């Protein structure tokens, strides 16, 4: 990417993970199995170790522009990226693609989350995290890992947590004045970490939950010194916080759990999904889950799991999102959107929206963002 800002950070310390990824691992059978449907949890793995790494700070060498953004500041690129060439059909039933972004020919987008209004973050297969605006323009990029970033979660525009193929879940902060990226805490799982979330995505001091193949949910408490562990009985595929500061967890055997991070207990669970659940989302009191059983389910999660609707879908569900108006799902190569008031049929559909599959999906108002394994992040507008 030309004229952009890159932060590179290697975690160093007695208990921190040191990553040395060979090029052929990026397309390894192991990763393909994990992306496309391997459900198995790794057994006999010890509990994750949580450590505070020796401070590693990385300065930004490029000149950046500081722009005002709603009484705060944000790092912008010093030059806009060139738009990628467009050979796709941009219009679907009720959907129009208004922008797209491609990081590089060999990069796959694996994860996606909302940073704040009109700001989104994508994680790649080789360890990059790139922040984008709603026009598909890159703002800043980091390389906090040298392996696949399975999941990311932002609590502010300067604080985020990652879940990585290198077996770590890391809490990062980037300091605007000094232009530095710092790793503040590391949980080492010794196997892939697929999911991470803040218990309150608007509070940087809230507990951070993470998990993956080890079938253990790690809860790093607000003091960032103490941690607790919850046995899940299955691999952790996805996580999303609710407005009541509980966390929904999608499991490798189809079990969905509702976790109380303060008490470190599972307060409710459901096994209505019969295969792994890699897709969970929540807005208000409504949650949505999607699984490899080709079913999308809506839940009232005020006091546990109370199913309010379900829809069968032709292909497996790899990503879901929900807002106060819409529920959306990525199923195979299709993007499907429903009105929450009437779930009988989708109100918008885009068939063959991408090549391969999509693991990242966010709804913000009438804007829908998808991040796909084909290496393109697409921005869609509801018609």
Tab-separated table of C-alpha atoms in Angstrom, residues 61 119 137 248 270 293 322 343 370:
chain	number	residue	atom	x	y	z
A	61	UNK	CA	8.239	6.924	10.625
A	119	UNK	CA	-14.696	3.704	11.228
A	137	UNK	CA	-10.259	4.523	2.335
A	248	UNK	CA	-22.422	-14.578	23.795
A	270	UNK	CA	-28.517	-23.580	24.099
A	293	UNK	CA	-26.166	-26.234	10.228
A	322	UNK	CA	-27.804	-7.234	13.684
A	343	UNK	CA	-38.280	-12.145	8.923
A	370	UNK	CA	-18.300	-7.201	4.498
